[in-house]
XYZ file of N, CA and C in Angstrom:
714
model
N 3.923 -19.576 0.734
C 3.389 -18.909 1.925
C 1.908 -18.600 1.761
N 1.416 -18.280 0.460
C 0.199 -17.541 0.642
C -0.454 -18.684 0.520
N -0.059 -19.899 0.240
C -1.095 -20.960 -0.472
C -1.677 -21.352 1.762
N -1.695 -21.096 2.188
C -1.844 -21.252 3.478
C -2.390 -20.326 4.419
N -2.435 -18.561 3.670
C -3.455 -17.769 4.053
C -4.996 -18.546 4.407
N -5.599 -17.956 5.233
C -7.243 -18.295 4.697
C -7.417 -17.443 3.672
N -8.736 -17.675 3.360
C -9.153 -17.886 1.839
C -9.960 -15.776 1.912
N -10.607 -15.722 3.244
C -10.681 -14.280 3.265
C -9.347 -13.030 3.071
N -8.426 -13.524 4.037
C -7.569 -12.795 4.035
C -6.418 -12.603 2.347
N -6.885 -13.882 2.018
C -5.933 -13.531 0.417
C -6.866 -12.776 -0.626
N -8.022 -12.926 -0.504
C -8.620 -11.896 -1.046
C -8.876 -10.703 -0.899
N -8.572 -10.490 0.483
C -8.486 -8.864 0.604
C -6.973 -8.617 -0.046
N -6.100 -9.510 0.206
C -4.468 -8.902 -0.028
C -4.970 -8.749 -1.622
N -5.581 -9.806 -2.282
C -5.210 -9.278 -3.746
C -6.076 -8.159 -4.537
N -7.113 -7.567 -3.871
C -7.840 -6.782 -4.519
C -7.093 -5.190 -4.157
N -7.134 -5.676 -2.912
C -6.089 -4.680 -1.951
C -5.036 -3.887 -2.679
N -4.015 -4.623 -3.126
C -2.730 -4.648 -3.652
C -3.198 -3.889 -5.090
N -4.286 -4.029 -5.692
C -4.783 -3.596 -7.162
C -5.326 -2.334 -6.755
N -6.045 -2.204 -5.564
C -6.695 -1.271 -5.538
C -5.519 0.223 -4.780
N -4.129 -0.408 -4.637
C -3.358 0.457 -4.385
C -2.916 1.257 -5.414
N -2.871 0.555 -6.526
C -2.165 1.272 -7.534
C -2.813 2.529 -8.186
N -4.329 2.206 -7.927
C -5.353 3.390 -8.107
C -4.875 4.460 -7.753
N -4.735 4.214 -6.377
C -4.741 5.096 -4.872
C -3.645 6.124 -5.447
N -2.581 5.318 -5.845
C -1.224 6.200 -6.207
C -0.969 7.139 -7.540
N -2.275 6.775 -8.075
C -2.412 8.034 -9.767
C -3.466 8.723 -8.953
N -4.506 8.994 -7.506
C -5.598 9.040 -7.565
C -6.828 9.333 -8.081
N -6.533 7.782 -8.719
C -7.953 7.599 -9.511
C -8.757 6.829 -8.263
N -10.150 6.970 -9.100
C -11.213 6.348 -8.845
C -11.476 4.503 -9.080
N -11.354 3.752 -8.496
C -11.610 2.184 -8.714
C -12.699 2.071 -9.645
N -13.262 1.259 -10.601
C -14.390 1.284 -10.960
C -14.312 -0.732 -11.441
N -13.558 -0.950 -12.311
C -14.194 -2.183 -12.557
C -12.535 -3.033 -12.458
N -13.078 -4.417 -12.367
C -11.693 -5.255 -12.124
C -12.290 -6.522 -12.759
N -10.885 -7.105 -13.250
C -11.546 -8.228 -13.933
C -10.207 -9.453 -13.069
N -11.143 -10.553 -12.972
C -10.459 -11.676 -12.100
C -9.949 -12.693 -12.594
N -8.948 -13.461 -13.102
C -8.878 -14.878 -13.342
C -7.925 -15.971 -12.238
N -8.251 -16.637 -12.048
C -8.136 -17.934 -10.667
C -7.524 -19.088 -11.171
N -6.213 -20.095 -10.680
C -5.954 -21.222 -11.019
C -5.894 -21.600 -9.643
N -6.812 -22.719 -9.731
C -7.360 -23.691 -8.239
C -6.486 -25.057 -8.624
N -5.667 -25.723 -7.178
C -5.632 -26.785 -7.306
C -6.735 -27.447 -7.514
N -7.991 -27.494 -6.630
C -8.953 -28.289 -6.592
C -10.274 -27.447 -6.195
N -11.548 -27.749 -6.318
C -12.571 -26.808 -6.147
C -12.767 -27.275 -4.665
N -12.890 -26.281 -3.768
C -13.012 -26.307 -2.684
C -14.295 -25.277 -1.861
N -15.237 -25.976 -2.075
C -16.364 -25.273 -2.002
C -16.436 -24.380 -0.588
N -16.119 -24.685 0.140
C -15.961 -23.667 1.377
C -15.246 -22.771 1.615
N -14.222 -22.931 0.971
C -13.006 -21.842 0.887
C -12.751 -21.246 -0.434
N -13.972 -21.198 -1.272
C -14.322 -20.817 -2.616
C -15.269 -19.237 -2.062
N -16.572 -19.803 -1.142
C -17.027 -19.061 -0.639
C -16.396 -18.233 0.196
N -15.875 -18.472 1.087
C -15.098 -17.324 1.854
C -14.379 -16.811 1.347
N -13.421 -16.840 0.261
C -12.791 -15.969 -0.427
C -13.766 -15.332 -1.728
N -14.626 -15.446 -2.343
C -16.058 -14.613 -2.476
C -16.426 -13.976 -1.710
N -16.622 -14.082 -0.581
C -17.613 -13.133 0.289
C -16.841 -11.752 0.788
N -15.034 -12.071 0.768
C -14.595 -11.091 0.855
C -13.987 -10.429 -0.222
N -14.062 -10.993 -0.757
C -13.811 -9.814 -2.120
C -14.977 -8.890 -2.730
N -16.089 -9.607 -2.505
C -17.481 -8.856 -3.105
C -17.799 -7.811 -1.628
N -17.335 -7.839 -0.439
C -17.047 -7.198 0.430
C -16.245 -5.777 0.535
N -14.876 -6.160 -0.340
C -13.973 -5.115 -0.288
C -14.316 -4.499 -1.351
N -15.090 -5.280 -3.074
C -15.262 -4.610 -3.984
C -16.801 -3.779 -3.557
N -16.944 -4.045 -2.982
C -18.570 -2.725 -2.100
C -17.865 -1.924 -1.569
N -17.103 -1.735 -0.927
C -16.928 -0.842 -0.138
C -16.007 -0.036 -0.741
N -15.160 -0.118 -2.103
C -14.605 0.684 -2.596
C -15.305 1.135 -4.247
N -16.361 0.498 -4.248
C -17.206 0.975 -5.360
C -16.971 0.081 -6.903
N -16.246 -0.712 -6.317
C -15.650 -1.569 -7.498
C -16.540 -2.725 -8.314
N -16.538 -2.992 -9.405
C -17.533 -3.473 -9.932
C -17.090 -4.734 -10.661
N -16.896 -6.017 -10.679
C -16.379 -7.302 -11.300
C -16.957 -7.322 -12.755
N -16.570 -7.537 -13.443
C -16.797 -7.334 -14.757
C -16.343 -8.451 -15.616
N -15.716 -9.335 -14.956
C -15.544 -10.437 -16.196
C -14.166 -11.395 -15.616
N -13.537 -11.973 -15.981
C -11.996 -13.296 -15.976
C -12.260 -14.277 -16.059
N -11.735 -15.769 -15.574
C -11.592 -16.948 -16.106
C -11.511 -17.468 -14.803
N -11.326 -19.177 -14.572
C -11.547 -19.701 -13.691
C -10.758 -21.054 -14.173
N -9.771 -21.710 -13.846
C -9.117 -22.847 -14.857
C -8.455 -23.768 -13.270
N -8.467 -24.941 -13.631
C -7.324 -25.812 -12.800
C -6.240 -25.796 -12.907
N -5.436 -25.478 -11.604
C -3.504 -25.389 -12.072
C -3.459 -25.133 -10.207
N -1.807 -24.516 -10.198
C -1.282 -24.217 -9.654
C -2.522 -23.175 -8.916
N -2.042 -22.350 -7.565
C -2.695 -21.375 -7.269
C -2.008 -20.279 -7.670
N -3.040 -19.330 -8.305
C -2.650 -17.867 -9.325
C -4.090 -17.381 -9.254
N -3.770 -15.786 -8.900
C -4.544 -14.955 -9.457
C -3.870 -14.034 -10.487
N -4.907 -13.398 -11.275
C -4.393 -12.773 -12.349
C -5.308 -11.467 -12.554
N -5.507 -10.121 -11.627
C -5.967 -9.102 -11.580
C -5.967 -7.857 -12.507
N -6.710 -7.602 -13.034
C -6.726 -6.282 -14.091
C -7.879 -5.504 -13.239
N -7.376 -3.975 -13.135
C -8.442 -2.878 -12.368
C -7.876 -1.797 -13.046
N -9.402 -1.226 -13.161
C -9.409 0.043 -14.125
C -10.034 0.840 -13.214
N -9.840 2.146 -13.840
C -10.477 3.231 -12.450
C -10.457 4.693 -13.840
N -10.967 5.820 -13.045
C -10.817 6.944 -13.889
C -10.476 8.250 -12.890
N -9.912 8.881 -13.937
C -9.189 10.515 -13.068
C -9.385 11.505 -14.072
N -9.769 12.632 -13.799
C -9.511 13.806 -14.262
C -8.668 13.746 -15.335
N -8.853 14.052 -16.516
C -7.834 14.147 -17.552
C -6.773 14.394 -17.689
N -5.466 14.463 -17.553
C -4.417 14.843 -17.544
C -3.888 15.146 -16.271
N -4.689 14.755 -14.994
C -4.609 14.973 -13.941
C -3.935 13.794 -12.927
N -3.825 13.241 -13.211
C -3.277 11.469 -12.842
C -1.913 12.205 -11.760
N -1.807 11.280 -10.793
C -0.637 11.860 -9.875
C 0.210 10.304 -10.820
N 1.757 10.813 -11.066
C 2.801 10.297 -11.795
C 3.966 10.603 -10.648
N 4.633 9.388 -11.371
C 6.254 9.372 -10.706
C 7.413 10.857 -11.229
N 7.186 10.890 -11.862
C 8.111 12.255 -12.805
C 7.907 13.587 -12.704
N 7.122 13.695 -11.818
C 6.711 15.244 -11.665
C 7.320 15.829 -10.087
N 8.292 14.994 -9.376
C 8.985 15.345 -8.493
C 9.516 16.933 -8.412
N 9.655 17.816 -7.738
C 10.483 18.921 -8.028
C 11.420 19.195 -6.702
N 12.593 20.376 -7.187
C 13.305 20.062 -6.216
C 12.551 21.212 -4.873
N 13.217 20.706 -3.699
C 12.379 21.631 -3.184
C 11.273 20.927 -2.356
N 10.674 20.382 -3.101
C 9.002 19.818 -2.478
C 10.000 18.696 -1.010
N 8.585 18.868 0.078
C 8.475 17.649 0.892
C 8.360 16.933 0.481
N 9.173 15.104 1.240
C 8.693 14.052 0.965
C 7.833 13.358 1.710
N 6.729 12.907 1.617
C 5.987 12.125 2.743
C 5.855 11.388 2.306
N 5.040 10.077 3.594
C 4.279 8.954 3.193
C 3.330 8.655 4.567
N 2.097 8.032 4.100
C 1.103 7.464 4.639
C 1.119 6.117 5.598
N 0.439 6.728 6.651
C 0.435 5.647 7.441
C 1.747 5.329 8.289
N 2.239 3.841 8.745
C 2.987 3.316 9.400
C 3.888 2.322 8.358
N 5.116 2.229 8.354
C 6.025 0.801 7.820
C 6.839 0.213 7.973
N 6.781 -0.922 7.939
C 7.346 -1.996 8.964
C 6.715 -3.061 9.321
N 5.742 -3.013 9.572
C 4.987 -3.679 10.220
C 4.424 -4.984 9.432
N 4.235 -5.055 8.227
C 3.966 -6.006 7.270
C 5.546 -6.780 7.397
N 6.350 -6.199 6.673
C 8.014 -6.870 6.639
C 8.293 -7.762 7.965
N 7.745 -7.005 9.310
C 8.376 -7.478 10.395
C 7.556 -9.630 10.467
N 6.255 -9.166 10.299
C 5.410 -10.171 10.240
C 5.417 -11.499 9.192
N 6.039 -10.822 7.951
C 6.587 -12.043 6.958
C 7.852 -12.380 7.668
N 8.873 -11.589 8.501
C 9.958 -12.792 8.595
C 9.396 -13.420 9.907
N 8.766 -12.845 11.043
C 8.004 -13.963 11.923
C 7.773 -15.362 11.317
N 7.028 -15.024 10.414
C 6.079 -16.479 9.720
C 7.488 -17.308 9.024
N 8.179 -16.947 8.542
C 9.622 -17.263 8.163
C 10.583 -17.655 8.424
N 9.839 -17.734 10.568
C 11.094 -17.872 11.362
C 12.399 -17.472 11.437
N 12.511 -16.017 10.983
C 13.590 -15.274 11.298
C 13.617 -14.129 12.174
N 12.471 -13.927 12.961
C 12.301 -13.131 13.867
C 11.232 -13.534 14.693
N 10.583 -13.115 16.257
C 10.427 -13.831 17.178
C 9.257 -12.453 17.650
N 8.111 -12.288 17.069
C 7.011 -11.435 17.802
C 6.507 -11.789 18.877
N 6.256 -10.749 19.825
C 5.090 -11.268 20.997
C 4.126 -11.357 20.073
N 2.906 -12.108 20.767
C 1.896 -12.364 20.119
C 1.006 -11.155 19.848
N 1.027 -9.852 20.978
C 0.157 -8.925 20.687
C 0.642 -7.884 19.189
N 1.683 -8.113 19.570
C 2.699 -7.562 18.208
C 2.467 -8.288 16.777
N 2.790 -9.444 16.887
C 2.342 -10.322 15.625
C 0.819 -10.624 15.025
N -0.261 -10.171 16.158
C -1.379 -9.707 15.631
C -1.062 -8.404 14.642
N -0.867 -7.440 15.152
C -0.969 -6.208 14.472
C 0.000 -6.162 13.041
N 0.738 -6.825 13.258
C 1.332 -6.741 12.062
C 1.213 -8.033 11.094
N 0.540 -8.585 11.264
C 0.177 -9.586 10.403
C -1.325 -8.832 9.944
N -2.211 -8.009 10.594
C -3.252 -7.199 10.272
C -2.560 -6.316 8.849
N -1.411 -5.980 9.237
C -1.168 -4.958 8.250
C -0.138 -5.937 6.442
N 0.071 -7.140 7.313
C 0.562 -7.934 5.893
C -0.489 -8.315 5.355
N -1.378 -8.732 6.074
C -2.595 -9.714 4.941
C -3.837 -9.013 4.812
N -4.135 -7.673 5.632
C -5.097 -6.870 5.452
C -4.811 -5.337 5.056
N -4.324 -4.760 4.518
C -3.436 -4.177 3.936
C -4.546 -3.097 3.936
N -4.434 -1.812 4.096
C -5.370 -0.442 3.673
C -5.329 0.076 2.357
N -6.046 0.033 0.992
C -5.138 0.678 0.212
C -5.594 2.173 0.549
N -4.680 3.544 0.235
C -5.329 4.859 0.743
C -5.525 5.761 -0.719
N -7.008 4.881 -0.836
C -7.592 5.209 -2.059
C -7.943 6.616 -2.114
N -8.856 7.362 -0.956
C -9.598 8.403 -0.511
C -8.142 8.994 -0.870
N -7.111 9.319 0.002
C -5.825 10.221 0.665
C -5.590 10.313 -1.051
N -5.375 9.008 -1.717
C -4.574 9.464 -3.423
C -5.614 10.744 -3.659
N -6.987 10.122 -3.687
C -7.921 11.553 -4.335
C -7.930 12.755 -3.750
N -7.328 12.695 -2.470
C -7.416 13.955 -2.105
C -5.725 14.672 -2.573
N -4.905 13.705 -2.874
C -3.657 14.760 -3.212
C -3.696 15.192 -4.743
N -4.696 14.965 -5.620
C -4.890 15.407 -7.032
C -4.596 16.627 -6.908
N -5.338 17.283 -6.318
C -4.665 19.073 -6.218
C -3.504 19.562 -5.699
N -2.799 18.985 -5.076
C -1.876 19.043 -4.427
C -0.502 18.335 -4.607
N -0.367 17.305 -4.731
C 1.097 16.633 -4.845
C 1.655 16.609 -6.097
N 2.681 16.577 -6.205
C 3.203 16.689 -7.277
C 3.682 15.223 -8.209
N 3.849 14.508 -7.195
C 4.382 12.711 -7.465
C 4.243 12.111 -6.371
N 3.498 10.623 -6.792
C 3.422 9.613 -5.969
C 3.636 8.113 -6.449
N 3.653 7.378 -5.422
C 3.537 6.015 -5.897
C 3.566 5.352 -4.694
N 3.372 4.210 -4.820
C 2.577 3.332 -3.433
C 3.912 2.333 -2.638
N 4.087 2.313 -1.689
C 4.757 1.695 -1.248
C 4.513 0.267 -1.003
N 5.084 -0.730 -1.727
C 4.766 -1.859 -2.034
C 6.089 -2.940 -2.236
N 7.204 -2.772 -2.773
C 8.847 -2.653 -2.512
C 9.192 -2.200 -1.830
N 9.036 -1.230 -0.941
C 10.008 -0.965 0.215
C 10.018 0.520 0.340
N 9.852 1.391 0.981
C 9.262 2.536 1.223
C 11.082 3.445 0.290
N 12.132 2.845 0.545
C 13.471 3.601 -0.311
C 13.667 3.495 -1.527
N 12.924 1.701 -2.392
C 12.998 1.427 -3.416
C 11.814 2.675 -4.253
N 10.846 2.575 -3.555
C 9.394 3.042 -4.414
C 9.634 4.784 -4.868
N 10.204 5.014 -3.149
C 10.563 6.533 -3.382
C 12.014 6.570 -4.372
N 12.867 5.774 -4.736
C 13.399 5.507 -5.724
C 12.762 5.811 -6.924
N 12.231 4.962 -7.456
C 10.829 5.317 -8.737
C 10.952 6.485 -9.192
N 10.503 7.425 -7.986
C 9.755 8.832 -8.144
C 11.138 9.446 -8.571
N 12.713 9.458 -7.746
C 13.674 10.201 -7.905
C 14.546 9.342 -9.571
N 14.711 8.762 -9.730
C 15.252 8.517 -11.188
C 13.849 8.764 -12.635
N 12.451 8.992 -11.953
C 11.746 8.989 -13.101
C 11.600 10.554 -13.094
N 11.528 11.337 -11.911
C 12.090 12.959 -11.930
C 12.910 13.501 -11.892
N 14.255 12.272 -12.407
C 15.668 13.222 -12.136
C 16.364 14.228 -11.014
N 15.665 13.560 -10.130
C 16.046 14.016 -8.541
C 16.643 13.082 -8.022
N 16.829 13.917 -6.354
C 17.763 13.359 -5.258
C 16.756 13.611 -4.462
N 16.940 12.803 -3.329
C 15.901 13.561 -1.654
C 17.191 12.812 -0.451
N 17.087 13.639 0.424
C 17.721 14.098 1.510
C 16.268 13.042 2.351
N 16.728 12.044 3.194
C 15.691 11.608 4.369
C 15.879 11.281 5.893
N 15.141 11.841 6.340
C 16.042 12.060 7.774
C 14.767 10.480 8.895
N 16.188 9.394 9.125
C 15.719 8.194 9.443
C 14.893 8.431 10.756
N 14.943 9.447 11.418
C 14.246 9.641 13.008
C 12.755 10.048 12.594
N 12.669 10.610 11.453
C 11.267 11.194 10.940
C 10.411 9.627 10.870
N 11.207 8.728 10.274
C 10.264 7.412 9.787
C 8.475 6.564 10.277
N 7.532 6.855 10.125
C 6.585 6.670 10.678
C 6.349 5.025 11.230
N 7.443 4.674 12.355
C 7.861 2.935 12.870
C 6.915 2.896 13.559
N 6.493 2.278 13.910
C 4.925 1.899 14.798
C 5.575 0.910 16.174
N 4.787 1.460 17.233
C 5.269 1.522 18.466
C 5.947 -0.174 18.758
N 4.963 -0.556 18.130
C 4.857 -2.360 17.981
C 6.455 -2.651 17.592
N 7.120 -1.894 17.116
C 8.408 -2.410 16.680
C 9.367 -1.636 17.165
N 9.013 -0.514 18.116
C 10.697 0.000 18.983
C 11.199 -1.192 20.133
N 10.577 -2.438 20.101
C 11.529 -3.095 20.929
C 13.013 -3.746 20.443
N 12.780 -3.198 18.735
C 13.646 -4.216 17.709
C 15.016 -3.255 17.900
N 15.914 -3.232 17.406
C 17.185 -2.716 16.767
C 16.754 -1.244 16.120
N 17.591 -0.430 16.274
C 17.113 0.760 15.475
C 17.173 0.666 14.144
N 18.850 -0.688 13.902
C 19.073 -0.920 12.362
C 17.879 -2.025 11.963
N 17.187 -2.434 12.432
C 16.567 -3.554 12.036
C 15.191 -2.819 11.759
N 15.139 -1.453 12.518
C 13.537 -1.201 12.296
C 13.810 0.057 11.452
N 14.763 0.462 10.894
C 14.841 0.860 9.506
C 15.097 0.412 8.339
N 15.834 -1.222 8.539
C 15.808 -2.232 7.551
C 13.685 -2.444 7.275
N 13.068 -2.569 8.225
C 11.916 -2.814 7.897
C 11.311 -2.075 7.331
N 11.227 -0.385 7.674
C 10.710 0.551 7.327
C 10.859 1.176 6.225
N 12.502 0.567 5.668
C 13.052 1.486 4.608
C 12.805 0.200 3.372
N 13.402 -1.510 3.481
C 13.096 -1.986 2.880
C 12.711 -3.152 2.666
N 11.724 -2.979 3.466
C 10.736 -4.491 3.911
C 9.179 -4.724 2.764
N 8.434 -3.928 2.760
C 7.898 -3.770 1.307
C 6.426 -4.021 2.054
N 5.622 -4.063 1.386
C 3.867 -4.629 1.430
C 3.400 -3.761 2.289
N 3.700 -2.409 2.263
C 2.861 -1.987 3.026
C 1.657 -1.094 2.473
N 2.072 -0.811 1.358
C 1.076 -0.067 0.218
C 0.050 1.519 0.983
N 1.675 1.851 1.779
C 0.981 3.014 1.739
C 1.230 4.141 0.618
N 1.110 5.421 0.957
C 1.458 6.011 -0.188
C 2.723 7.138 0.144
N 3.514 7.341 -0.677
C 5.018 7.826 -0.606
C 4.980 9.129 -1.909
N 4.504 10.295 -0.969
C 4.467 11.410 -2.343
C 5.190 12.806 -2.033
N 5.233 12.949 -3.103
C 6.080 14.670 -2.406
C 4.778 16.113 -2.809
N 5.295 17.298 -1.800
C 4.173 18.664 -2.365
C 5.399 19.805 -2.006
N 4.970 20.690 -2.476
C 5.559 21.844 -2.062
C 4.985 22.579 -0.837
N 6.086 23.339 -0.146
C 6.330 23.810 0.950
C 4.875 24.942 0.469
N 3.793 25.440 -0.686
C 2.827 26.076 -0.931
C 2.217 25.333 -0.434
N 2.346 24.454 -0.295
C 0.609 23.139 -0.544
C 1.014 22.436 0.647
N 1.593 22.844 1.822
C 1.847 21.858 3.248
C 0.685 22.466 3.749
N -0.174 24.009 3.975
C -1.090 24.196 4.742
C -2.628 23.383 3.898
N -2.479 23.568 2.590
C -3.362 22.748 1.976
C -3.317 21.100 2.548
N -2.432 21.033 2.655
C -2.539 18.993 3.475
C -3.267 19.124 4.665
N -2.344 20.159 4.884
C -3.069 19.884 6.484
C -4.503 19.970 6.681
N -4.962 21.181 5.661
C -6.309 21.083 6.017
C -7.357 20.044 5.640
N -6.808 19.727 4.670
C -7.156 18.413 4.006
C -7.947 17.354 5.125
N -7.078 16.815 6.352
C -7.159 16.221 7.145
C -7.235 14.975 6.818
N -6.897 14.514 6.294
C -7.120 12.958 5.640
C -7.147 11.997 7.133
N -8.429 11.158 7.158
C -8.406 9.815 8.165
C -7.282 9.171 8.177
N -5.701 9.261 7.157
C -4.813 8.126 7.811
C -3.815 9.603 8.255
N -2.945 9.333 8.582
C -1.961 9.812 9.806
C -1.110 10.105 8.120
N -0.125 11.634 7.937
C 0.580 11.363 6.814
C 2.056 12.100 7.779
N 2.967 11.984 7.457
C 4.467 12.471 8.214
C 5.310 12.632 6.903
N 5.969 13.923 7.247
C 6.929 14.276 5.885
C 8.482 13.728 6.832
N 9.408 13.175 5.566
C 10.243 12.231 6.165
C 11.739 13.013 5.656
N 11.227 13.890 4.778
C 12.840 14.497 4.167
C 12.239 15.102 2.680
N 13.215 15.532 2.010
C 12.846 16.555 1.221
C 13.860 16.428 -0.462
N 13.329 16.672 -1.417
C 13.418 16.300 -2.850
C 14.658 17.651 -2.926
């Protein structure tokens, strides 16, 4: 599938996808190192997938620092380093019982758009724009991780499936969470679907790399004031 992306859009997905994992300890991005297996050198679509990666690595402060470049199959092979506060790193294991669960943003919308392309489901076109925006251009919510350092207790990025990831957090904190499916942040683009189909997407459709964290019922007026630019909705409770 991806060997058929353009050459911009797979480079945002893969820096993207690295630069989520930041998002979810919130750390800081700082350097990434790249290595590439090209069928063939393809000088035009060499450049456009350059121009957007040195694009996305500006705008998140990220700095290329070194990898390899070899003939094969198509593969990337991403290493990104970043830094946080000492002992301060948001982790999967620090769940408690008690705390809200939230997550960032909208999901679904990536899942719905890979089985389009898959021919197992049938988008209008204004629909299959937007959610193909959100499969191959992906937000990571780098800022939102740094702003829950003071605040959350556990996170991790939704990238498997918004039930699997929040999974993670409950067997690596020895918890349970209670989630109530009407809370789910489904994006308007997909209430024409099945209710079971647009919680199959939401719950385990995957790539959406938002972020899935819990806080305590102390630290809900602290979010709020917070105000973070993406939209966050608490979905059920640890």
């Amino acid at each position: 599938f991806f060997a058929d992306v353009a050459a911009a859009d797979l480079a945002h997905k893969v820096l993207a996808v690295n630069l989520s994992d930041m998002a979810a300890m919130g750390a800081i991005p700082r350097w990434v190192v790249l290595s590439v297996a090209l069928p063939e050198l393809q000088t035009t679509w060499l450049t456009a997938f350059c121009d957007a990666w040195f694009a996305l690595c500006a705008q998140y402060g990220v700095t290329l620092i070194g990898g390899d470049t070899t003939q094969g199959a198509l593969a990337f092979n991403v290493t990104i380093m970043g830094e946080v506060p000492q002992g301060q790193a948001l982790r999967r294991d620090a769940a408690q019982v008690g705390d809200d669960v939230w997550v960032s943003g909208r999901v679904g919308l990536a899942a719905a758009a890979l089985q389009h392309l898959q021919g197992r489901l049938a988008l209008p076109p204004m629909v299959l724009a937007e959610c193909e925006g959100a499969l191959l251009r992906p937000t990571p919510r780098v800022a939102l991780g740094q702003m829950l350092l003071p605040i959350a207790h556990a996170a991790q990025d939704v990238s498997d499936g918004l039930a699997q990831d929040l999974g993670h957090i409950l067997k690596a904190s020895n918890v349970g969470a209670c989630i109530d499916l009407a809370l789910l942040p489904i994006d308007n683009a997909l209430k024409a679907l099945s209710e079971q189909e647009q919680w199959k997407y939401a719950l385990a459709g995957g790539d959406d790399y938002e972020l899935c964290f819990t806080i305590s019922m102390q630290n809900y007026q602290k979010l709020l004031q917070l105000q973070p630019h993406v939209k966050t909705t608490i979905i059920g409770k640890i």
